[in-house]
Coordinates of C-alpha atoms in Angstrom, one line a residue:
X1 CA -1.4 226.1 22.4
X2 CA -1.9 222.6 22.1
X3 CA 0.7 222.0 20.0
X4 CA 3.1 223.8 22.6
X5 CA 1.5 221.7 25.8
X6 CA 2.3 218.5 23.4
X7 CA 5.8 219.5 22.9
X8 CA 6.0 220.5 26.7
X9 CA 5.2 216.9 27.9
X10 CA 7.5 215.3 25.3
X11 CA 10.3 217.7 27.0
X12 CA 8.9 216.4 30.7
X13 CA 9.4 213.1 29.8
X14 CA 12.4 213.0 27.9
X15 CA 14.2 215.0 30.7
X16 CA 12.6 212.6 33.0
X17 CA 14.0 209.1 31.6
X18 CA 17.5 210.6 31.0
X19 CA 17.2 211.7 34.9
X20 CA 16.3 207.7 35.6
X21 CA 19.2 206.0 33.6
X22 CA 21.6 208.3 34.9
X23 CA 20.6 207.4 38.3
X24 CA 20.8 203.7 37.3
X25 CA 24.2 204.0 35.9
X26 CA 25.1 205.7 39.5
X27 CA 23.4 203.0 41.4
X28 CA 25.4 200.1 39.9
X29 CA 29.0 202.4 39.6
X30 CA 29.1 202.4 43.2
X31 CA 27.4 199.0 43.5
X32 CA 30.4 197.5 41.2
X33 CA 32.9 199.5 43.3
X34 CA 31.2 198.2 46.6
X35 CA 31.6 194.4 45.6
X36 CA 35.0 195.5 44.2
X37 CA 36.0 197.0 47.3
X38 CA 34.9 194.5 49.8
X39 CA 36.3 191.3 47.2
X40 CA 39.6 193.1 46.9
X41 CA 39.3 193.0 51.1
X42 CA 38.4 189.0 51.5
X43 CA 41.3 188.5 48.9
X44 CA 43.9 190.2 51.0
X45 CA 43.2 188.2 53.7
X46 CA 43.9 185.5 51.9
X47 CA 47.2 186.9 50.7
X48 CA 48.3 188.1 54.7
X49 CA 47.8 184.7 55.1
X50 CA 49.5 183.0 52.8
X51 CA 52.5 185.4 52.9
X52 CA 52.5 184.4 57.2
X53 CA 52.6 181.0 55.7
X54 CA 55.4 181.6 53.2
X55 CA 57.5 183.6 55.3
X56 CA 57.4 181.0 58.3
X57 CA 58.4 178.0 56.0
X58 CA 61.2 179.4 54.9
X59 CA 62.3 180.8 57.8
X60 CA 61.9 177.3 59.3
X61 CA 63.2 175.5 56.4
X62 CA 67.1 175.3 58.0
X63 CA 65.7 173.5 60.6
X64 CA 63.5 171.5 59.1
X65 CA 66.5 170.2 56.9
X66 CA 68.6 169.4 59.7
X67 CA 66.2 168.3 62.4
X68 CA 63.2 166.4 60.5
X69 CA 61.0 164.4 62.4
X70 CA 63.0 163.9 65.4
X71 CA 62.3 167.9 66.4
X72 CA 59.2 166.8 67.4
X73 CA 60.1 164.0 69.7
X74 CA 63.0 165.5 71.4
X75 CA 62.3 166.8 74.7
X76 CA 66.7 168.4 75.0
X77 CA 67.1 172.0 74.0
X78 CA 70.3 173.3 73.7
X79 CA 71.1 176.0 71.1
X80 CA 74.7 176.6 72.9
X81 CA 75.9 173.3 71.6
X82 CA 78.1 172.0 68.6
X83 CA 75.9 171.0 66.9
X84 CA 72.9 172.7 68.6
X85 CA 70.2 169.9 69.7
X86 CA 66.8 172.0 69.2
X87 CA 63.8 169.9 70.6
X88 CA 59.8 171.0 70.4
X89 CA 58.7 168.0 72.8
X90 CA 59.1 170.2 76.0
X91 CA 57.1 173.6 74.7
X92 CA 54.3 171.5 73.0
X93 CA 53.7 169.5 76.0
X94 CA 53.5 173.1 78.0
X95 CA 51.2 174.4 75.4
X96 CA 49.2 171.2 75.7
X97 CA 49.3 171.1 79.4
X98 CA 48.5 175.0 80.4
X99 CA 45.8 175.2 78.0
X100 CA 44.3 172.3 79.1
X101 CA 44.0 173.4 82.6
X102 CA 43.2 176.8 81.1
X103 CA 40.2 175.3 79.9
X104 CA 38.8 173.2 82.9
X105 CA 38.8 175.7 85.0
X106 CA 37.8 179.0 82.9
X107 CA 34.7 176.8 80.8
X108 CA 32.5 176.0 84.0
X109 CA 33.3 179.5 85.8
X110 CA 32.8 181.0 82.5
X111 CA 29.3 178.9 81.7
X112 CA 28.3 179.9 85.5
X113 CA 28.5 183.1 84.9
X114 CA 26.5 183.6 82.0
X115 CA 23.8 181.7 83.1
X116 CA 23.8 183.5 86.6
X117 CA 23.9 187.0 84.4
X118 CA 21.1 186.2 82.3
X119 CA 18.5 183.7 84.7
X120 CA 19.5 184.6 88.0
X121 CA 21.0 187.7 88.5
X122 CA 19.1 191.0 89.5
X123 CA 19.0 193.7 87.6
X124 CA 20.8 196.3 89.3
X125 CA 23.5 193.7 89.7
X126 CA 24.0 192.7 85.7
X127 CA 25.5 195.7 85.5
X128 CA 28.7 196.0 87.2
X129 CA 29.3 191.9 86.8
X130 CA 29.1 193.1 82.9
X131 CA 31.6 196.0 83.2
X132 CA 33.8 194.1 85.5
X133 CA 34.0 191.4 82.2
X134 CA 34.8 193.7 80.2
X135 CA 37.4 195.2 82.3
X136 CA 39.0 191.7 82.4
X137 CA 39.2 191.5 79.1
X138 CA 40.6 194.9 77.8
X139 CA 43.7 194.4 80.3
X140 CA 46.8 194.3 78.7
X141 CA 48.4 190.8 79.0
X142 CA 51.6 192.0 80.3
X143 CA 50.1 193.5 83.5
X144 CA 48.5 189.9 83.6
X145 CA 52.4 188.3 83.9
X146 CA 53.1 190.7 86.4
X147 CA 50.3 190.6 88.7
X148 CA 51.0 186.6 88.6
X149 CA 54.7 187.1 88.9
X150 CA 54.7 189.3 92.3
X151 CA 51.1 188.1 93.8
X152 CA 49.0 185.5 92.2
X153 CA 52.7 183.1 92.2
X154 CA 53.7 184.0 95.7
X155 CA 50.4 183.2 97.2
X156 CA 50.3 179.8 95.2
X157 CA 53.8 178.8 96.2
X158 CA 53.0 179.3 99.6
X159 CA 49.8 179.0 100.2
X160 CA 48.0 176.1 97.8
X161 CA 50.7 174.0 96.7
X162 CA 51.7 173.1 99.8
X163 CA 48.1 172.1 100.5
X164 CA 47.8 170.2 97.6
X165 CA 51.0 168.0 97.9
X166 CA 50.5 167.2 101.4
X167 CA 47.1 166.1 100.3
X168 CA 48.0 164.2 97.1
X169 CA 51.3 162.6 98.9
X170 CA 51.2 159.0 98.2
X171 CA 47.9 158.9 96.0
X172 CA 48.8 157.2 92.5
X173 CA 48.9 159.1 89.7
X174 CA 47.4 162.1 91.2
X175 CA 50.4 162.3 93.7
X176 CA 52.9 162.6 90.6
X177 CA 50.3 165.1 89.1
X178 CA 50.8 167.0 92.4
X179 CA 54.3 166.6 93.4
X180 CA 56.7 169.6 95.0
X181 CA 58.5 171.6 95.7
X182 CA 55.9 174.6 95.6
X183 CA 57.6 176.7 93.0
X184 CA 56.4 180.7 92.3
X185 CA 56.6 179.7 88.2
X186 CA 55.1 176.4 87.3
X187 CA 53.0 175.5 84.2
X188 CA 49.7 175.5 87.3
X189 CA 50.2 179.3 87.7
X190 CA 50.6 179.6 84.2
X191 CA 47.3 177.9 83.5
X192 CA 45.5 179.4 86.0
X193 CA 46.4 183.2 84.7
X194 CA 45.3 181.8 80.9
X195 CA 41.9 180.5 82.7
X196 CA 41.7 184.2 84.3
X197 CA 42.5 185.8 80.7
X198 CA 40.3 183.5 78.5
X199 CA 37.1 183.9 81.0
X200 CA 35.9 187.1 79.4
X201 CA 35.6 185.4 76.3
X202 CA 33.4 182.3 77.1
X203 CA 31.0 184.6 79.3
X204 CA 30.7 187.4 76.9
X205 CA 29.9 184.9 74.3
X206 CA 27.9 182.8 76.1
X207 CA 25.5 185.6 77.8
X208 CA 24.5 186.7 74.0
X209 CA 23.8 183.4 72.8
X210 CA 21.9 182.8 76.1
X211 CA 19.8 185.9 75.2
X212 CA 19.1 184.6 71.9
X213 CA 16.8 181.8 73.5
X214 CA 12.9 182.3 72.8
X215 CA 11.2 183.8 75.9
X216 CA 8.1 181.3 75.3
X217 CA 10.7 178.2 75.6
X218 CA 11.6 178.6 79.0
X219 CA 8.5 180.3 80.3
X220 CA 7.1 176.5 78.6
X221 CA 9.4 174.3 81.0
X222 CA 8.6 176.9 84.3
X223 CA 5.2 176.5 83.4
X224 CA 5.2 172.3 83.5
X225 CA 6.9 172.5 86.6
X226 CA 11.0 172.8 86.2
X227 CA 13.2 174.4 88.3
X228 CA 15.7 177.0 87.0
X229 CA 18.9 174.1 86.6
X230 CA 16.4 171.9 84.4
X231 CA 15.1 174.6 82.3
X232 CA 18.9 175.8 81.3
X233 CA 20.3 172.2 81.1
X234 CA 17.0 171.1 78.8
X235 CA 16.6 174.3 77.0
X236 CA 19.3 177.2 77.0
X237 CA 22.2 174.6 76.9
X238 CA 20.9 172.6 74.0
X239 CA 19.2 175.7 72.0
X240 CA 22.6 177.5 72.5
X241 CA 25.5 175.0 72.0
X242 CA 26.4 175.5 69.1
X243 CA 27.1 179.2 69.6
X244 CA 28.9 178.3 73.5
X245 CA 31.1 175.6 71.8
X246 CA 32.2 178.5 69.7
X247 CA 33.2 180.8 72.7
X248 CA 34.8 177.9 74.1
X249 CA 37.2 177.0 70.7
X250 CA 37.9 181.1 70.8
X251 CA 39.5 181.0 73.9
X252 CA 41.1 177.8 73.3
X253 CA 42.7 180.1 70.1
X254 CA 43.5 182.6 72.5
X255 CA 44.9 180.4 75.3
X256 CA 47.6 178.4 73.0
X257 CA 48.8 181.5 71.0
X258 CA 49.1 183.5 74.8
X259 CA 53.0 184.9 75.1
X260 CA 53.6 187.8 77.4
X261 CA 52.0 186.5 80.5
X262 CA 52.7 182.7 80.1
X263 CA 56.4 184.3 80.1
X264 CA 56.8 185.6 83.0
X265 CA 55.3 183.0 85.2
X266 CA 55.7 179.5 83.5
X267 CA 59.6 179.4 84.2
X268 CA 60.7 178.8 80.7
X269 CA 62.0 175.6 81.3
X270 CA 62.1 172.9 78.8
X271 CA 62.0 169.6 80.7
X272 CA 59.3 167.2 80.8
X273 CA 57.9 166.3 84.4
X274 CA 54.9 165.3 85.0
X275 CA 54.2 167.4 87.7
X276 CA 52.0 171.0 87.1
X277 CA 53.9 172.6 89.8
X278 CA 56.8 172.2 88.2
X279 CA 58.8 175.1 85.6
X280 CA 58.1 174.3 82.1
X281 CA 57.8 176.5 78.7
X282 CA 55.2 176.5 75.6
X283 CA 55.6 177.7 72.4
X284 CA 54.9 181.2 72.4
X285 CA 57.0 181.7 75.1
X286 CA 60.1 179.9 74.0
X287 CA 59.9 182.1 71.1
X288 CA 59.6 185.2 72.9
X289 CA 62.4 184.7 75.4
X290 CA 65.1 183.7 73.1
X291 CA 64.0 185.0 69.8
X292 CA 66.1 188.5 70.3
X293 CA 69.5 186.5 70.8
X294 CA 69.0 184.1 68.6
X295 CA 70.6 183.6 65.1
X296 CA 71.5 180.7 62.6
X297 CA 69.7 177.5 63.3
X298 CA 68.8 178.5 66.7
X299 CA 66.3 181.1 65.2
X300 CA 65.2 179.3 62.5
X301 CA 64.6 176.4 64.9
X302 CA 62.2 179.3 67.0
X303 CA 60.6 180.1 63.7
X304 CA 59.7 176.4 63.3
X305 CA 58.4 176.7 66.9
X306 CA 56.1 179.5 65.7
X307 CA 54.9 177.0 62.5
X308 CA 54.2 174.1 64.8
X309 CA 52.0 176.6 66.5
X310 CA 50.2 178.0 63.5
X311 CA 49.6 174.5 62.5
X312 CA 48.2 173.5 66.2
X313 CA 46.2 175.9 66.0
X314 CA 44.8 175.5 62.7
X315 CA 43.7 172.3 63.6
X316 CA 42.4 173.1 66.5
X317 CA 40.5 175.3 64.7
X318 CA 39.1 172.9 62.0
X319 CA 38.3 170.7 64.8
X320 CA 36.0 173.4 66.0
X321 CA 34.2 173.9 62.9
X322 CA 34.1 170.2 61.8
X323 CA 32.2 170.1 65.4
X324 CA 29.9 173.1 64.5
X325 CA 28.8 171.5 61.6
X326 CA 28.6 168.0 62.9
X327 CA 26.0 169.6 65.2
X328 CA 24.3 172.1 62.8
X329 CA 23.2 169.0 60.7
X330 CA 22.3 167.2 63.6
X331 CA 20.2 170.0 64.5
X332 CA 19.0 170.4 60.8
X333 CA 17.6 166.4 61.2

């Protein structure tokens, strides 16, 4: 009997360690095809990438060849000529210019939002703000360009342009910034529907970092006495920037690459004034409205239009984390 109990544990055991190393060699199979699988997914990023890359230089090679440098500094485009005259000046400059405004006017709105949602906003209120947000962004940029096209530039044109030149008339600088006629597409009513468009993204962003702040920070600065503006210019702003300045260099992303609303209500023209009231064009949209009918070195001149705005907005990009990091060490000191 002992003998038999002996032989019974050996058994147990045996049976036991060959139950363990084939669960080990399951644990690392599916660990090796888990690194595997999500490897193979990082590297075809990389490869969509470079094949965007690829594909838009030689696409754009024609034009490169016949145009060099000076297709950046000429503001004429004229495809219909013999030989055509392709200029970028006039859409960068409306790239520049809309998202510029874009940016002015959606980053404080934006910022006061977030901080009203998250220090001064009752409760039964941060709902529906929240779900309107969300709303904003989920809607389709076309119906964007239309709404501006048959409301938001009609009101502009006669409403607050006419305001704004009668008040600017004769002021330097500021009078050429704001010079007529009121127009229904102009690079102002452009920016202003990028602003409207890009706002979702600054406030969504900014009300989680804003939730990220320790509790016991700010209930410190109420309890020495400061008021609600001190405590979020002292404390959320600086605890949180890094994250906002992120937000902020998303929409920027968002606001240059913007195509299907910017083209209905910018005017797609290609001169250079240095009114905002006045027609003008950006990248995206250049490409957009004449890509279709275009062939030869007219296309490949609209497919270096789409590399100079990879490139733009690569840099702005690197900018943005350049700035990150700047202030991450900063931080770290």
């Amino acid at each position: 009997m002992a003998d038999m109990a002996v032989e019974g544990t050996g058994l147990d055991v045996a049976a036991d360690s060959f139950d363990r190393a084939k669960a080990l060699s399951a644990f690392k199979l599916g660990d090796k095809t888990f690194y595997w699988t999500t490897r193979a997914c990082a590297i075809s990023v990389l490869l969509i990438l470079g094949g965007i890359i690829i594909s838009l230089i030689v696409g754009a090679w024609p034009a490169i060849k016949e145009f060099g440098g000076s297709f950046l500094t000429t503001a004429r485009w004229a495809p219909a000529n013999d030989p055509p005259i392709l200029g970028a000046l006039g859409p960068i400059y409306g790239t520049l210019v809309t998202s510029l405004i874009a940016m002015v006017i959606a980053i404080p709105v934006g910022l006061g939002i977030a901080i009203f949602l998250t220090e001064l906003c009752p409760m039964w209120l941060r709902r529906p703000i929240g779900l309107a947000i969300e709303l904003l962004a989920g809607i389709p940029s076309i119906i964007y360009g239309m709404w501006g096209f048959f409301v938001l530039g009609p009101f502009l044109a006669n409403h607050f342009q006419p305001a704004m030149i009668a008040l600017f008339e004769g002021v330097p600088v500021l009078g050429d910034i704001f010079a007529g006629p009121p127009s229904y597409l102009s690079l102002f009513n452009a920016s202003l529907i990028l602003a409207i468009m890009v706002l979702p993204f600054i406030t969504a962003i900014s009300v989680d970092v804003f939730k990220t702040v320790p509790p016991v920070l700010k209930e410190a600065a109420y309890g020495v006495g400061c008021t609600t503006w001190e405590v979020v210019r002292s404390v959320v702003i600086p605890y949180t920037r890094v994250g906002v300045i992120g937000g902020v260099m998303l929409a920027l992303g968002r606001a240059l690459g913007e195509t299907m609303a910017v083209t209905f209500i910018i005017g797609n023209s290609f001169r250079i004034t240095g009114s905002i009231f006045s027609p003008g064009t950006t990248i995206s949209a250049a490409i957009a409205s004449e890509f279709a009918e275009s062939d030869g070195l007219h296309q490949s001149g609209l497919i270096l239009l789409g590399l100079l705005l990879f490139i733009l907005t690569f840099i702005v990009l690197a900018a943005a984390r350049l700035l990150l990091l700047r202030l991450e060490l900063k931080a770290g000191k």
